[in-house]
Every structure is written in structure tokens, then in C-alpha cells.
Tab-separated table of C-alpha atoms in Angstrom:
chain	number	residue	atom	x	y	z
J	1	GLU	CA	127.000	4.556	104.449
J	2	VAL	CA	126.135	8.083	103.418
J	3	GLN	CA	125.161	10.092	106.467
J	4	LEU	CA	125.015	13.477	108.095
J	5	VAL	CA	125.683	13.473	111.822
J	6	GLN	CA	124.725	16.552	113.798
J	7	SER	CA	125.961	17.856	117.115
J	8	GLY	CA	123.932	17.301	120.261
J	9	ALA	CA	121.065	19.188	121.834
J	10	GLU	CA	121.736	22.642	123.247
J	11	VAL	CA	120.113	24.681	126.012
J	12	LYS	CA	121.002	28.358	125.916
J	13	LYS	CA	119.887	31.683	127.355
J	14	PRO	CA	118.611	34.607	125.281
J	15	GLY	CA	121.473	36.727	123.987
J	16	GLU	CA	123.987	33.872	123.977
J	17	SER	CA	125.803	32.715	120.861
J	18	LEU	CA	125.719	29.213	119.425
J	19	LYS	CA	127.268	27.182	116.628
J	20	ILE	CA	125.907	23.743	115.732
J	21	SER	CA	127.547	21.315	113.352
J	22	CYS	CA	126.784	18.723	110.702
J	23	LYS	CA	129.445	16.232	109.633
J	24	GLY	CA	129.127	14.409	106.340
J	25	SER	CA	130.567	10.982	105.661
J	26	GLY	CA	130.389	8.238	103.067
J	27	TYR	CA	130.446	10.609	100.103
J	28	SER	CA	132.454	13.449	98.549
J	29	PHE	CA	131.579	16.324	100.887
J	30	THR	CA	132.703	18.996	98.426
J	31	SER	CA	130.480	17.723	95.608
J	32	TYR	CA	127.133	18.324	97.305
J	33	TRP	CA	125.351	21.284	98.851
J	34	ILE	CA	124.460	21.278	102.557
J	35	GLY	CA	121.331	23.091	103.666
J	36	TRP	CA	119.654	23.831	106.982
J	37	VAL	CA	115.959	23.381	107.778
J	38	ARG	CA	114.151	24.644	110.862
J	39	GLN	CA	111.180	22.960	112.513
J	40	MET	CA	109.637	24.818	115.403
J	41	PRO	CA	107.775	22.701	117.973
J	42	GLY	CA	104.643	21.239	116.425
J	43	LYS	CA	105.147	23.164	113.199
J	44	GLY	CA	106.234	22.591	109.617
J	45	LEU	CA	109.537	22.734	107.785
J	46	GLU	CA	111.296	25.990	106.890
J	47	TRP	CA	114.348	26.256	104.648
J	48	MET	CA	117.000	28.530	106.097
J	49	GLY	CA	119.841	28.483	103.599
J	50	ILE	CA	122.458	26.425	101.849
J	51	ILE	CA	126.201	26.225	101.267
J	52	TYR	CA	128.434	24.532	98.722
J	53	PRO	CA	131.477	23.378	100.707
J	54	GLY	CA	133.552	23.155	97.535
J	55	ASP	CA	133.771	26.942	97.221
J	56	SER	CA	131.686	28.206	100.184
J	57	ASP	CA	129.006	29.659	97.886
J	58	THR	CA	126.213	30.428	100.378
J	59	ARG	CA	122.586	31.391	99.881
J	60	TYR	CA	120.014	32.357	102.492
J	61	SER	CA	116.253	32.408	102.689
J	62	PRO	CA	115.120	36.034	102.952
J	63	SER	CA	113.450	35.047	106.234
J	64	PHE	CA	116.787	34.081	107.779
J	65	GLN	CA	119.229	36.430	106.044
J	66	GLY	CA	121.095	38.363	108.718
J	67	GLN	CA	119.710	36.173	111.509
J	68	VAL	CA	122.091	33.225	111.144
J	69	THR	CA	125.407	32.396	109.502
J	70	ILE	CA	126.061	29.237	107.519
J	71	SER	CA	129.635	28.082	106.996
J	72	ALA	CA	131.627	24.971	106.208
J	73	ASP	CA	135.084	23.511	106.792
J	74	LYS	CA	135.738	21.135	103.933
J	75	SER	CA	138.930	19.846	105.540
J	76	ILE	CA	136.819	18.088	108.166
J	77	SER	CA	133.656	17.609	106.062
J	78	THR	CA	131.588	19.710	108.447
J	79	ALA	CA	128.988	22.422	107.947
J	80	TYR	CA	127.864	24.859	110.605
J	81	LEU	CA	124.877	26.987	111.563
J	82	GLN	CA	125.496	29.788	114.002
J	83	TRP	CA	123.734	32.540	115.889
J	84	SER	CA	125.388	35.571	117.476
J	85	SER	CA	122.506	36.403	119.788
J	86	LEU	CA	119.816	33.809	120.387
J	87	LYS	CA	116.153	34.605	121.003
J	88	ALA	CA	113.467	32.469	122.607
J	89	SER	CA	111.863	32.231	119.177
J	90	ASP	CA	114.948	30.332	117.929
J	91	THR	CA	113.780	27.331	119.964
J	92	ALA	CA	113.408	24.598	117.375
J	93	MET	CA	114.777	21.423	115.860
J	94	TYR	CA	117.371	22.138	113.187
J	95	TYR	CA	118.144	19.638	110.438
J	96	CYS	CA	121.016	19.660	107.989
J	97	VAL	CA	120.277	18.237	104.557
J	98	ARG	CA	122.228	17.224	101.480
J	99	THR	CA	121.379	18.103	97.908
J	100	GLU	CA	123.123	18.384	94.582
J	101	TRP	CA	122.978	20.540	91.495
J	102	GLU	CA	120.935	18.934	88.738
J	103	LEU	CA	120.375	20.071	85.158
J	104	LEU	CA	117.485	22.319	86.141
J	105	GLY	CA	118.840	23.539	89.469
J	106	LEU	CA	119.190	22.230	93.001
J	107	GLY	CA	117.456	18.959	93.712
J	108	ALA	CA	116.019	16.813	96.459
J	109	PHE	CA	117.145	16.825	100.063
J	110	ASP	CA	118.064	13.175	99.839
J	111	ILE	CA	119.953	12.805	103.112
J	112	TRP	CA	118.883	14.375	106.420
J	113	GLY	CA	120.801	14.698	109.644
J	114	GLN	CA	119.198	13.389	112.823
J	115	GLY	CA	118.444	16.924	113.987
J	116	THR	CA	119.766	19.220	116.719
J	117	MET	CA	117.265	20.530	119.259
J	118	VAL	CA	118.032	24.074	120.348
J	119	THR	CA	116.196	25.395	123.404
J	120	VAL	CA	116.512	29.059	124.287
J	121	SER	CA	115.087	29.960	127.668
J	122	SER	CA	115.900	32.280	130.509
D	1	GLN	CA	98.948	33.311	100.798
D	2	ALA	CA	101.472	30.520	101.160
D	3	VAL	CA	103.455	29.503	98.082
D	4	LEU	CA	102.487	25.842	98.616
D	5	THR	CA	99.258	24.900	100.376
D	6	GLN	CA	98.417	21.400	101.615
D	7	PRO	CA	95.314	20.186	103.433
D	8	ALA	CA	96.045	19.967	107.143
D	9	SER	CA	94.849	16.396	107.532
D	10	LEU	CA	93.592	13.356	105.705
D	11	SER	CA	92.211	10.087	107.026
D	12	ALA	CA	91.835	6.819	105.173
D	13	SER	CA	91.432	3.127	105.850
D	14	PRO	CA	94.125	0.494	105.518
D	15	GLY	CA	94.325	-0.762	101.952
D	16	ALA	CA	92.710	2.352	100.530
D	17	SER	CA	94.402	4.958	98.353
D	18	ALA	CA	95.198	8.444	99.600
D	19	SER	CA	95.696	11.434	97.329
D	20	LEU	CA	97.603	14.329	98.909
D	21	THR	CA	97.504	17.657	97.130
D	22	CYS	CA	100.021	20.487	97.064
D	23	THR	CA	98.479	23.592	95.523
D	24	LEU	CA	100.734	26.260	94.131
D	25	ARG	CA	99.919	29.914	94.691
D	26	SER	CA	98.192	31.682	91.836
D	27	GLY	CA	100.744	32.957	89.354
D	28	ILE	CA	103.127	30.050	89.941
D	29	ASN	CA	102.563	27.441	87.243
D	30	VAL	CA	102.831	23.862	88.482
D	31	GLY	CA	103.892	22.717	85.036
D	32	THR	CA	107.283	24.378	85.326
D	33	TYR	CA	108.292	22.878	88.657
D	34	ARG	CA	109.737	19.670	89.972
D	35	ILE	CA	107.758	18.837	93.087
D	36	TYR	CA	109.516	16.948	95.854
D	37	TRP	CA	107.706	14.949	98.558
D	38	TYR	CA	108.906	14.084	102.050
D	39	GLN	CA	107.518	11.884	104.818
D	40	GLN	CA	108.077	12.630	108.499
D	41	LYS	CA	107.153	10.201	111.236
D	42	PRO	CA	106.910	11.389	114.853
D	43	GLY	CA	110.279	11.885	116.479
D	44	SER	CA	112.223	11.326	113.256
D	45	PRO	CA	113.709	13.566	110.584
D	46	PRO	CA	111.873	13.784	107.278
D	47	GLN	CA	112.747	11.310	104.532
D	48	TYR	CA	112.785	11.952	100.819
D	49	LEU	CA	110.054	10.041	98.962
D	50	LEU	CA	110.084	11.160	95.346
D	51	ARG	CA	110.277	13.902	92.772
D	52	TYR	CA	107.714	14.521	90.016
D	53	LYS	CA	107.619	17.002	87.169
D	54	SER	CA	106.233	14.855	84.382
D	55	ASP	CA	106.085	11.188	83.449
D	56	SER	CA	109.432	11.650	81.704
D	57	ASP	CA	110.973	13.596	84.584
D	58	LYS	CA	110.408	11.784	87.822
D	59	GLN	CA	112.509	10.040	90.446
D	60	GLN	CA	111.747	7.602	93.233
D	61	GLY	CA	113.755	7.996	96.406
D	62	SER	CA	116.112	5.209	97.339
D	63	GLY	CA	114.182	2.298	98.818
D	64	VAL	CA	110.811	4.030	98.531
D	65	PRO	CA	108.029	1.564	97.678
D	66	SER	CA	106.336	1.932	94.304
D	67	ARG	CA	102.968	2.419	96.008
D	68	PHE	CA	104.118	6.019	96.502
D	69	SER	CA	103.804	7.910	93.243
D	70	GLY	CA	103.565	11.457	91.993
D	71	SER	CA	101.436	13.288	89.488
D	72	LYS	CA	100.015	16.729	88.732
D	73	ASP	CA	96.595	18.274	88.217
D	74	ALA	CA	97.232	21.206	85.928
D	75	SER	CA	93.631	22.394	86.168
D	76	ALA	CA	94.018	22.744	89.931
D	77	ASN	CA	97.623	23.975	89.667
D	78	ALA	CA	98.599	21.228	92.090
D	79	GLY	CA	101.061	18.449	92.615
D	80	ILE	CA	99.745	15.148	93.925
D	81	LEU	CA	101.251	12.388	96.047
D	82	LEU	CA	99.320	9.155	95.687
D	83	ILE	CA	99.718	6.468	98.296
D	84	SER	CA	98.223	3.182	97.168
D	85	GLY	CA	97.387	0.331	99.521
D	86	LEU	CA	97.688	2.407	102.661
D	87	GLN	CA	99.453	0.740	105.544
D	88	SER	CA	99.548	1.660	109.219
D	89	GLU	CA	103.233	2.562	108.812
D	90	ASP	CA	102.223	5.311	106.352
D	91	GLU	CA	100.757	7.334	109.201
D	92	ALA	CA	102.944	10.430	109.142
D	93	ASP	CA	103.229	14.059	108.098
D	94	TYR	CA	103.859	14.695	104.407
D	95	TYR	CA	105.460	17.799	102.954
D	96	CYS	CA	105.819	18.969	99.385
D	97	MET	CA	108.644	21.229	98.278
D	98	ILE	CA	109.762	23.216	95.261
D	99	TRP	CA	112.729	25.369	94.350
D	100	HIS	CA	111.277	28.820	93.625
D	101	SER	CA	113.415	31.845	92.784
D	102	SER	CA	116.541	29.965	93.903
D	103	ALA	CA	115.023	29.228	97.307
D	104	SER	CA	113.549	26.038	98.693
D	105	VAL	CA	109.923	26.342	99.754
D	106	PHE	CA	108.056	23.729	101.752
D	107	GLY	CA	104.339	23.177	101.781
D	108	THR	CA	102.264	23.533	104.921
D	109	GLY	CA	102.155	19.768	105.467
D	110	THR	CA	99.442	17.108	105.625
D	111	LYS	CA	98.958	14.760	108.542
D	112	VAL	CA	97.843	11.354	107.295
D	113	THR	CA	95.944	9.131	109.690
D	114	VAL	CA	95.321	5.480	108.871
D	115	LEU	CA	92.100	4.516	110.607
């Protein structure tokens, strides 16, 4: 079964660092892109960025550039999203997603992780 | 102005058809984009429904019923998700998405209520 399994919920204080993970299985991890999507409580979906684990090519949404770091370790089929200094406004559900390069560019987010809830509160 | 605008809510009766629109910002031509649609039920991650650019360039997500289909209204510069034969299980939030300037952009989302 093709799946993305994310790390568990986190509760952190403002200013703390955090790294959450997304492990792919059931497919060739290095042949697909892994992206991250934020959903703040009661709000819509926001694309944060994407990485190609095959060569670590990484692209960020302008809204998130410099705010987070996306990385991947292809040896263990895992992608990461990390913050160096969390803010209360980072409180949200974070989903990892899979996509692939099609003829006209990147395609659908066909597989979604179950989500990681990050709560930042003093 | 958002890149992709969706009506906040839509209500319809079981068995009816529901047409969800995704309007592209002025200056962004719907004809040049593949539009992707996702369904999100409460407490669950979104699921991919389908992709539509034209009748010759479309894709149904794995296991997605054929009563979900895509189209476009060029005059309104909008993508459309049509749900035929609405069922109570279709009650969910629906998001459109495009790839614009090498970035993924989601629509504002539509909450569908089945009365």
C-alpha cells in the first residue's frame, strides 16, 4: 500500500525548534516529490514547499521562504519540515503530500499523510 | 484578490447535482491550467478527486466515483466540479488547486452541505 506516515502531534513553546517527519512506503521514494501543506484551525489549505528526494531539489512558497526548512533523507524514505524558532501563529495541522512530474509540470497531490498537529503556546 | 476564489458554501438536496466553481483571478487564463480538485471531510486529510484541463486532458483519482466530474466555463474564467446524484457522504469541504508560476495555489474552499 502506498502511504505517507507522519510523526505525532507536538506541543511546543514559542521560540523552540521543531522537526516533523513524513515517511513514504509502498513506492519508489526517490521518484516522486514530497510537499508540505499547512491548515490553520478552521481555515483552508496553504502550500508551503516541495522537495525531490532524488536530488534534494527544493522549492518554497514565497509565503514560507525563510520561515521553514524542508529536507529529506532518501536512505530512510523520510521527508522533514522544520522550524528554528516557533511562533504561536505556527499552530496548525501540517500535511505531507506526494506528487510527480508530468509532461506539463508537477501534478496532483495524490497521496496525503494523516497530518501532524503542531500547537505552539506559552 | 485571491488567485483562486470559491464560494464559501453551497447547499443541495440528496440526489440533486451540485456545481462548484473555482474562479481564476483576472489575468490568469483558465484555459491554460490543469485544475485539481480535493475533498476534505471533517477530521480527515484531503483526498484527491480529479484533474481537468480539457476533455482530452483529464484524470479521475483512484477510486473516485464517476459522479464527480470536471469542466470549465471559459466565459467566467472558472473551473467547475460537478457532483451528480448528491449523497450524504459528499458533505465536505472542496478545494481547487493549480500550479501557477511553479507554485501550488489552493482555492479558498467550498463547504458543501447535503440537506
